[in-house]
mmCIF file of C-alpha atoms and ligand atoms in Angstrom:
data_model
loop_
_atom_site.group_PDB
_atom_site.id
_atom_site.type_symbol
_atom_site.label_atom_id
_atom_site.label_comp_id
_atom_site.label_asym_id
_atom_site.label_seq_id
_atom_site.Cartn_x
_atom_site.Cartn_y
_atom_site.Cartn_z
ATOM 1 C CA UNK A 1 22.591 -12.580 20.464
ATOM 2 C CA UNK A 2 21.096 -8.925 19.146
ATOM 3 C CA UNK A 3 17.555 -9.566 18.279
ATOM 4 C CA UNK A 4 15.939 -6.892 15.619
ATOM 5 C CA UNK A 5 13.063 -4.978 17.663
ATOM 6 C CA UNK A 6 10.727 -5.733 14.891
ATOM 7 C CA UNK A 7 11.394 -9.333 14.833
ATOM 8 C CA UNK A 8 8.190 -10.230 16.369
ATOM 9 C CA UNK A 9 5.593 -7.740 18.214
ATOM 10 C CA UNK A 10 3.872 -9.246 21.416
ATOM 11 C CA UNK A 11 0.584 -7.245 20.827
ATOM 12 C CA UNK A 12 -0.316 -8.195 24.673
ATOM 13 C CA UNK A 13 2.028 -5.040 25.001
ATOM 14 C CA UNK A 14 0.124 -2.779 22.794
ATOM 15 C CA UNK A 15 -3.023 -0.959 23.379
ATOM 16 C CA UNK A 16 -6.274 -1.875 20.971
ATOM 17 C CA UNK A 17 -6.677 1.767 19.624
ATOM 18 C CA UNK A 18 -9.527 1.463 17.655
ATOM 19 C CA UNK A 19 -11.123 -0.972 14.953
ATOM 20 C CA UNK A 20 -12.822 -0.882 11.471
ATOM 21 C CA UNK A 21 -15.304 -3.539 10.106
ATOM 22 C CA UNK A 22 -12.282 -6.096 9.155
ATOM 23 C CA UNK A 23 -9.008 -4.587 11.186
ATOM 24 C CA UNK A 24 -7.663 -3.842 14.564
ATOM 25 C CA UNK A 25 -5.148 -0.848 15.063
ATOM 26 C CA UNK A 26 -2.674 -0.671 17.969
ATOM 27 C CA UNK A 27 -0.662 1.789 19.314
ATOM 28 C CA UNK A 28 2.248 2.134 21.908
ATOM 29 C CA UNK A 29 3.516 4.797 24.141
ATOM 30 C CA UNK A 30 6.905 4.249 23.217
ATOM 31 C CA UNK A 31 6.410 4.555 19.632
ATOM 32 C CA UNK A 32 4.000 7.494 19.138
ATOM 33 C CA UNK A 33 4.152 7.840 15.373
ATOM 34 C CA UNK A 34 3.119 4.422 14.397
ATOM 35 C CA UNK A 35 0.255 1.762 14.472
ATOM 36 C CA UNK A 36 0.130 -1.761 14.019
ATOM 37 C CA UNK A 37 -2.733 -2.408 11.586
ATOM 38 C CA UNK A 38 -3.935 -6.521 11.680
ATOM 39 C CA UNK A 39 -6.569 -8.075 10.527
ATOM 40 C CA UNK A 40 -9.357 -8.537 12.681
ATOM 41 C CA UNK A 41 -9.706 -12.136 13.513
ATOM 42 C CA UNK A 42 -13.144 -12.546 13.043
ATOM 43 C CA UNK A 43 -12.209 -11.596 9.453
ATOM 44 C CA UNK A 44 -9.939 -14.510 8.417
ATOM 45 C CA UNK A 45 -9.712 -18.203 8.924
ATOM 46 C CA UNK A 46 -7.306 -20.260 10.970
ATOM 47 C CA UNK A 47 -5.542 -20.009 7.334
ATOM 48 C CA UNK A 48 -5.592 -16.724 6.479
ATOM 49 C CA UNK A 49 -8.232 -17.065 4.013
ATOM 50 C CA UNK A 50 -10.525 -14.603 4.017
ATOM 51 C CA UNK A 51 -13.944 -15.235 5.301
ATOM 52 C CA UNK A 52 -16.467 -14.253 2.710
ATOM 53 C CA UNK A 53 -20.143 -13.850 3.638
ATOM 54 C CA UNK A 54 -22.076 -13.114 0.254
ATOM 55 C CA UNK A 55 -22.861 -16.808 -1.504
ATOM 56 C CA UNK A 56 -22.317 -15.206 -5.106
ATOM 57 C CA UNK A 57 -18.146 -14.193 -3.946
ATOM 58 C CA UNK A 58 -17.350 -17.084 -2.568
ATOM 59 C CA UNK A 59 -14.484 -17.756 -4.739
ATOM 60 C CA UNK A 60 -12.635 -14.856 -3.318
ATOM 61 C CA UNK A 61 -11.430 -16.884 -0.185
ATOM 62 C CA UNK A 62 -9.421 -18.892 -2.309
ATOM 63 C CA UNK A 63 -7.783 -16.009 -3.689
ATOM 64 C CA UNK A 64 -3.666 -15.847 -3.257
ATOM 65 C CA UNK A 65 -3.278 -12.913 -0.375
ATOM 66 C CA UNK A 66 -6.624 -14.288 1.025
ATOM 67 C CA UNK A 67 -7.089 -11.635 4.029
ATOM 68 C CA UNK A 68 -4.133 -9.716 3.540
ATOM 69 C CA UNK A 69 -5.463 -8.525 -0.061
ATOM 70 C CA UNK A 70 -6.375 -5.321 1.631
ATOM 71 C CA UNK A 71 -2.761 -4.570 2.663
ATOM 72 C CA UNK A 72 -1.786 -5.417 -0.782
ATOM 73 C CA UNK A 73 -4.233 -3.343 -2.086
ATOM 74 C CA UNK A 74 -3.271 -0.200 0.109
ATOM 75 C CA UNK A 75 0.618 -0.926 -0.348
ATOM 76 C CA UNK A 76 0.087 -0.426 -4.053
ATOM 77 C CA UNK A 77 -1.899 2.584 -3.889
ATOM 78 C CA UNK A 78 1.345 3.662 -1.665
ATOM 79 C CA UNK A 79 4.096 2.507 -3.635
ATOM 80 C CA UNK A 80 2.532 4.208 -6.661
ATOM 81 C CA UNK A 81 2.104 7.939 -5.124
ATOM 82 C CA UNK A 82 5.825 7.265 -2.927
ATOM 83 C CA UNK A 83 7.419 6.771 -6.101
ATOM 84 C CA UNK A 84 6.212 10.153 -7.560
ATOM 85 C CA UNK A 85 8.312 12.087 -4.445
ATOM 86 C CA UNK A 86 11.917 10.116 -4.185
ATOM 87 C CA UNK A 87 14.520 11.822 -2.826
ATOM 88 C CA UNK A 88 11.614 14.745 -1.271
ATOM 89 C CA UNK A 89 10.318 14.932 1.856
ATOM 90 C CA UNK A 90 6.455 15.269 1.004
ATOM 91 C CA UNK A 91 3.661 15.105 3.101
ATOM 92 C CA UNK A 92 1.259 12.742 1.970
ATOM 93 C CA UNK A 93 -2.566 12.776 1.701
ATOM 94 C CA UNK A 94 -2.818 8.929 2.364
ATOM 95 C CA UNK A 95 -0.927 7.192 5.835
ATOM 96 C CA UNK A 96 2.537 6.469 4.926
ATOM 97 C CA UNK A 97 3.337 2.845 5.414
ATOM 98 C CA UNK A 98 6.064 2.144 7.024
ATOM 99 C CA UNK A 99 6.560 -2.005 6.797
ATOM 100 C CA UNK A 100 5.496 -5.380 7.897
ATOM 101 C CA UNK A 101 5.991 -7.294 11.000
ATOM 102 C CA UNK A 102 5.170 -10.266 12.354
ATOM 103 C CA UNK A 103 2.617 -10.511 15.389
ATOM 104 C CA UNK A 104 0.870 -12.773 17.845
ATOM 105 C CA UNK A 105 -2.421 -11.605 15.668
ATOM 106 C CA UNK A 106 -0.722 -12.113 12.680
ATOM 107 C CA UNK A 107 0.738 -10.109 10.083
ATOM 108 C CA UNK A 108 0.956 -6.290 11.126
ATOM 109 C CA UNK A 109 1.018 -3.756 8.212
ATOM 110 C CA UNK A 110 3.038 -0.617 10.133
ATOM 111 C CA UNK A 111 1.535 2.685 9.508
ATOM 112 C CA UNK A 112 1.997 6.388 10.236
ATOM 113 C CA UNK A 113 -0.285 7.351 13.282
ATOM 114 C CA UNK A 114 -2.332 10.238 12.186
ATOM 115 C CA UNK A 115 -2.831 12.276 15.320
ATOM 116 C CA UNK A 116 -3.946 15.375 16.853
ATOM 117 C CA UNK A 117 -2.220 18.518 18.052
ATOM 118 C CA UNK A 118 -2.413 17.126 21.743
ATOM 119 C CA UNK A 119 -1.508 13.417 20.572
ATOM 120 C CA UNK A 120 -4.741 12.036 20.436
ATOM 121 C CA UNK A 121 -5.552 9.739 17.436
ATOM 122 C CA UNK A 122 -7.151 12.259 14.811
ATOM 123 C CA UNK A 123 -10.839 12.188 14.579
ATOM 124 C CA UNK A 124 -12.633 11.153 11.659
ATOM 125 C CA UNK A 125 -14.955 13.287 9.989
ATOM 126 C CA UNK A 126 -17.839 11.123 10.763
ATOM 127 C CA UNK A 127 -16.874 11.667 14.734
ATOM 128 C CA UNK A 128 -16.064 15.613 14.048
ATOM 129 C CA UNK A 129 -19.943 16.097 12.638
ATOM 130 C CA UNK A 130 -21.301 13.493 15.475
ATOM 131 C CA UNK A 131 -19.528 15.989 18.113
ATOM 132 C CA UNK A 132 -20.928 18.958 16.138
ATOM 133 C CA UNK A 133 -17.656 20.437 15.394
ATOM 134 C CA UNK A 134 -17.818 20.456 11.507
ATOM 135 C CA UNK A 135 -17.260 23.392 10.011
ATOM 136 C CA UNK A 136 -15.584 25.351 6.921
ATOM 137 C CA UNK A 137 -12.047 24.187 7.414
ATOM 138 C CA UNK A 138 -12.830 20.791 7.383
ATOM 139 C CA UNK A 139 -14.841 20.768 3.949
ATOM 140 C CA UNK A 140 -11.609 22.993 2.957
ATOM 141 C CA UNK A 141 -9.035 20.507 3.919
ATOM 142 C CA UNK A 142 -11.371 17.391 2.046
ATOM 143 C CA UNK A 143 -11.738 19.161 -0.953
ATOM 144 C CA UNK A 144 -7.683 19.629 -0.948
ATOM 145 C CA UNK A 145 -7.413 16.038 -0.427
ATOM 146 C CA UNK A 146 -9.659 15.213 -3.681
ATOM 147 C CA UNK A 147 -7.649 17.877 -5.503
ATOM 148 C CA UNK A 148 -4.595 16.323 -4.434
ATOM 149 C CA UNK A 149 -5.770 13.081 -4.890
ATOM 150 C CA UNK A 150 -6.574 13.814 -8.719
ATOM 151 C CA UNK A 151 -3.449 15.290 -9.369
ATOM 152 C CA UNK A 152 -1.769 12.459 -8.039
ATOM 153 C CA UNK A 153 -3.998 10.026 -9.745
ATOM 154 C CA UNK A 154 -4.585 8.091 -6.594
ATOM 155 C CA UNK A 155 -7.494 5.083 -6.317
ATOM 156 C CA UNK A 156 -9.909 5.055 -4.175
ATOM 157 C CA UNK A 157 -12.426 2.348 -3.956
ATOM 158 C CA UNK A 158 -14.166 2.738 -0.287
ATOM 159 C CA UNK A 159 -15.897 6.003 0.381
ATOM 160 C CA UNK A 160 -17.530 6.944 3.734
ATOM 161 C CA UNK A 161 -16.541 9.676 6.267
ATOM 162 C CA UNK A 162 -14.617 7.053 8.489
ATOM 163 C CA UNK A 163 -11.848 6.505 6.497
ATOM 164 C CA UNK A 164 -10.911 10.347 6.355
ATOM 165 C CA UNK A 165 -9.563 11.340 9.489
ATOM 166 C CA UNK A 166 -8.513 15.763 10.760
ATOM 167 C CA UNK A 167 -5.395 15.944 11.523
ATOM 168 C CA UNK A 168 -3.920 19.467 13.281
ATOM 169 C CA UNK A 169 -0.508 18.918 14.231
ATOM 170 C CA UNK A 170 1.470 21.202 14.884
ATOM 171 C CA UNK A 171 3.911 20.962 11.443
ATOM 172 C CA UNK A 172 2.236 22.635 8.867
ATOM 173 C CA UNK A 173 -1.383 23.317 7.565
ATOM 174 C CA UNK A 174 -4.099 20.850 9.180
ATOM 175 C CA UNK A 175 -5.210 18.138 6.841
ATOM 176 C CA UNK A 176 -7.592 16.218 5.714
ATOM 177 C CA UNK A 177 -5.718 12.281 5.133
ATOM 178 C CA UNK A 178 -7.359 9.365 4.157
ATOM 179 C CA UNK A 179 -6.729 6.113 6.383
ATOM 180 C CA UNK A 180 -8.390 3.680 4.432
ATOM 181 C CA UNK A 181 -9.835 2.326 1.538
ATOM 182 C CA UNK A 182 -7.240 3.210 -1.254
ATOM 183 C CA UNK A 183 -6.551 0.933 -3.756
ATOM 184 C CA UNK A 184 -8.158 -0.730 -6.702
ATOM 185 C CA UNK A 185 -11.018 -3.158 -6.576
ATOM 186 C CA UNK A 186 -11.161 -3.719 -10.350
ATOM 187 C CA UNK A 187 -9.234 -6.756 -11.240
ATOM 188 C CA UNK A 188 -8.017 -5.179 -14.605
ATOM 189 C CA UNK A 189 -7.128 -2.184 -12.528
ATOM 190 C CA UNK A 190 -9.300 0.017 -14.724
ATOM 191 C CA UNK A 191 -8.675 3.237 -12.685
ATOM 192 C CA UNK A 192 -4.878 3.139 -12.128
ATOM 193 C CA UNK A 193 -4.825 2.254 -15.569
ATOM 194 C CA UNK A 194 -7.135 5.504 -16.666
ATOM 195 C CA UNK A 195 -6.517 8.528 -15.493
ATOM 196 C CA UNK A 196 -10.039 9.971 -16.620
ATOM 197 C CA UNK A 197 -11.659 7.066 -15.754
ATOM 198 C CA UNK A 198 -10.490 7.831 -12.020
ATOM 199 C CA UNK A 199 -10.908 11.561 -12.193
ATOM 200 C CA UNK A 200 -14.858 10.759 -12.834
ATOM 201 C CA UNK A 201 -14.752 8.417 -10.367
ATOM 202 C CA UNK A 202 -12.948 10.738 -7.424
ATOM 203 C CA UNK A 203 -15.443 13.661 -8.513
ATOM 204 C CA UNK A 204 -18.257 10.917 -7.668
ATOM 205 C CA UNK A 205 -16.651 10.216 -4.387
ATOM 206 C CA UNK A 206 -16.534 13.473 -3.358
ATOM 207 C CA UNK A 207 -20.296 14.437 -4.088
ATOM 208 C CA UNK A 208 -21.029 11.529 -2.656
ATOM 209 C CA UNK A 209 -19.089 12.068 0.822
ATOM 210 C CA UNK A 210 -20.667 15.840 0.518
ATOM 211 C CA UNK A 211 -23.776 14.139 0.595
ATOM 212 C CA UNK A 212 -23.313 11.846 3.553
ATOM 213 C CA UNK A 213 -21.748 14.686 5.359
ATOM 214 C CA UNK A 214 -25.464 16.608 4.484
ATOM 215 C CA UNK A 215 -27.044 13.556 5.880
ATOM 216 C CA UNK A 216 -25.345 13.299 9.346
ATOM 217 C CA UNK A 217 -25.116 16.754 9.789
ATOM 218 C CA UNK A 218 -29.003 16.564 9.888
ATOM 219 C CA UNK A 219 -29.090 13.897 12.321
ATOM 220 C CA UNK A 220 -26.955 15.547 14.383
ATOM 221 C CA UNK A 221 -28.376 18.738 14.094
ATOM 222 C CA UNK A 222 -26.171 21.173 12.685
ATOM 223 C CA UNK A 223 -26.533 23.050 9.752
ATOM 224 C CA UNK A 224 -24.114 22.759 7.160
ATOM 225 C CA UNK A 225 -25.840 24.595 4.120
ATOM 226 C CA UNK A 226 -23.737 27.227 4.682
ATOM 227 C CA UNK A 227 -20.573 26.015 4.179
ATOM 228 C CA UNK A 228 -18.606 26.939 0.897
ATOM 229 C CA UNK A 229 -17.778 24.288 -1.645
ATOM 230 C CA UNK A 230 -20.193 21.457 -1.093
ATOM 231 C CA UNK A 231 -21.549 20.007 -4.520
ATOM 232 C CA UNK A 232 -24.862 20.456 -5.564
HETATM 233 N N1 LIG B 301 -3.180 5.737 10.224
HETATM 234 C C1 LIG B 301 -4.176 6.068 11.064
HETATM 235 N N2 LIG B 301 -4.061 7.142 11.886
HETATM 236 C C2 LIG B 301 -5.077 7.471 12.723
HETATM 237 N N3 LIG B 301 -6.219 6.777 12.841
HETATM 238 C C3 LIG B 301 -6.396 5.699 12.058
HETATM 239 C C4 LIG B 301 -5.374 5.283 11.136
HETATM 240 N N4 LIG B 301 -5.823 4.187 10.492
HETATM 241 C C5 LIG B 301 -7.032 3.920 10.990
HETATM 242 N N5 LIG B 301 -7.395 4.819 11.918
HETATM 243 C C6 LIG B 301 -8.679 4.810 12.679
HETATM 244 O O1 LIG B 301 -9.105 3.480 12.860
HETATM 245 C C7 LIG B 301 -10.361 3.230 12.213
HETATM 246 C C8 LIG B 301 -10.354 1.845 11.569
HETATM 247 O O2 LIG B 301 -9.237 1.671 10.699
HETATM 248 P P1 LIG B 301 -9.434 1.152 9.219
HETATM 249 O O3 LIG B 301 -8.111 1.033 8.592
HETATM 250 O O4 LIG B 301 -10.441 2.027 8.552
HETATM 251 O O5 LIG B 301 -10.042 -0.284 9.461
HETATM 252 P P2 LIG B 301 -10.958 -1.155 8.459
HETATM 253 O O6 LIG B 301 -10.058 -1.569 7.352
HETATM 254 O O7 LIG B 301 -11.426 -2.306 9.279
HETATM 255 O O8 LIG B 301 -12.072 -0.257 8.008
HETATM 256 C C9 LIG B 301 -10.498 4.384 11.222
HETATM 257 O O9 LIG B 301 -11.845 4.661 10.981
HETATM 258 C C10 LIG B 301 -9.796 5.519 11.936
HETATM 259 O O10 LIG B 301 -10.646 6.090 12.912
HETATM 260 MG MG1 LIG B 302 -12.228 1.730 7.423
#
């Protein structure tokens, strides 16, 4: 019997690349344009409800995709922008998502691995200021993403310098991509609904990222005052 290689993924094969606050990513030598993105154990009961600290939201574990709500939340952000390119091959300022599959940490959302010209994961811009390497074409390539972002009329409801990740590869311009945190967090989906409610809200975004990139630039000590196209 043929089995399908995505019937099941054994992520005892797989190597823990990295983590967020609520999901693990893994990656695989063999297959060096995706992750497998799960959610983090410590972030979902033995029932895939989700486990909800604050006392005044603790409805939302009861809630239908209980800890999967972010994928559902990112897959519609995805589905909405994919459907704007059929038929083109477009580069994308969000991961593409490739699929689901099933895995001994439960279900895997399977995403494009956003990596460096040598094949490293790409650095997020939080790392690229800690290492001191921030500089003009990085600010470039974020604004391009918020420009790109409001003519695509894409949510975004999580903003800090982790979820935007550099990457240089060797195809094309480098980029700015966000990895995270798209989606929409009102329930009456007030910003994919308006597109001038979510043009205010990306232009708050972006000041606001502009000012946490001020921030850690300070603490790391570089100076960043410089740079072209930071709002005031
Ligand atoms: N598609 C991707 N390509 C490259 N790196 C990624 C990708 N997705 C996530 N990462 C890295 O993994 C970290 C955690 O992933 P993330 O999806 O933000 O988890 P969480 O939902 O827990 O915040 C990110 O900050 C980023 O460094
Ligand atoms: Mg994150």
């Amino acid at each position: 019997m043929t089995q399908f290689v995505l019937d099941f993924v054994d992520l005892e094969q797989w190597r823990l690349a990295g983590h967020g606050a609520s999901r693990n990513l893994f990656e695989n030598r063999m297959y060096p344009d995706i992750l497998i993105k799960t959610v983090k154990p410590s972030a979902q009961t033995a029932g895939g409800n989700r486990k909800v600290k604050s006392r005044i939201y603790f409805f939302k574990k009861w809630r239908r995709f209980g800890a999967y709500m972010v994928f559902r939340r990112e897959l519609e952000e995805y589905l909405n922008l994919a459907r704007k390119f059929g038929g083109e091959r477009k580069k994308l300022p969000i991961a593409k998502i490739f699929g689901f599959v099933q895995t001994s940490q439960g279900l895997g959302m399977i995403v494009e691995r956003v990596a460096s010209r040598d094949g490293s994961l790409a650095p997020t811009l939080r790392r690229i200021i800690q290492e001191r390497r921030f500089e003009q074409k990085h600010l470039d390539a974020l604004n391009e993403f918020f420009r790109e972002a409001t003519r695509f009329h894409i949510v975004l409801m999580d903003c800090n310098l982790g979820n935007f990740v550099w990457s240089d590869a060797q195809d094309g311009d480098p980029r700015v991509i966000c990895v995270d945190g798209t989606g929409e967090k009102s329930p009456v989906g007030l910003y994919a609904t308006s597109n001038l409610l979510n043009r205010i809200k990306l232009r708050r975004y972006q000041a606001r990222l502009h000012g946490q990139i001020r921030k850690q630039a300070e603490t790391a000590g570089i100076n960043v005052s410089s740079l072209i196209g930071m709002s005031t």
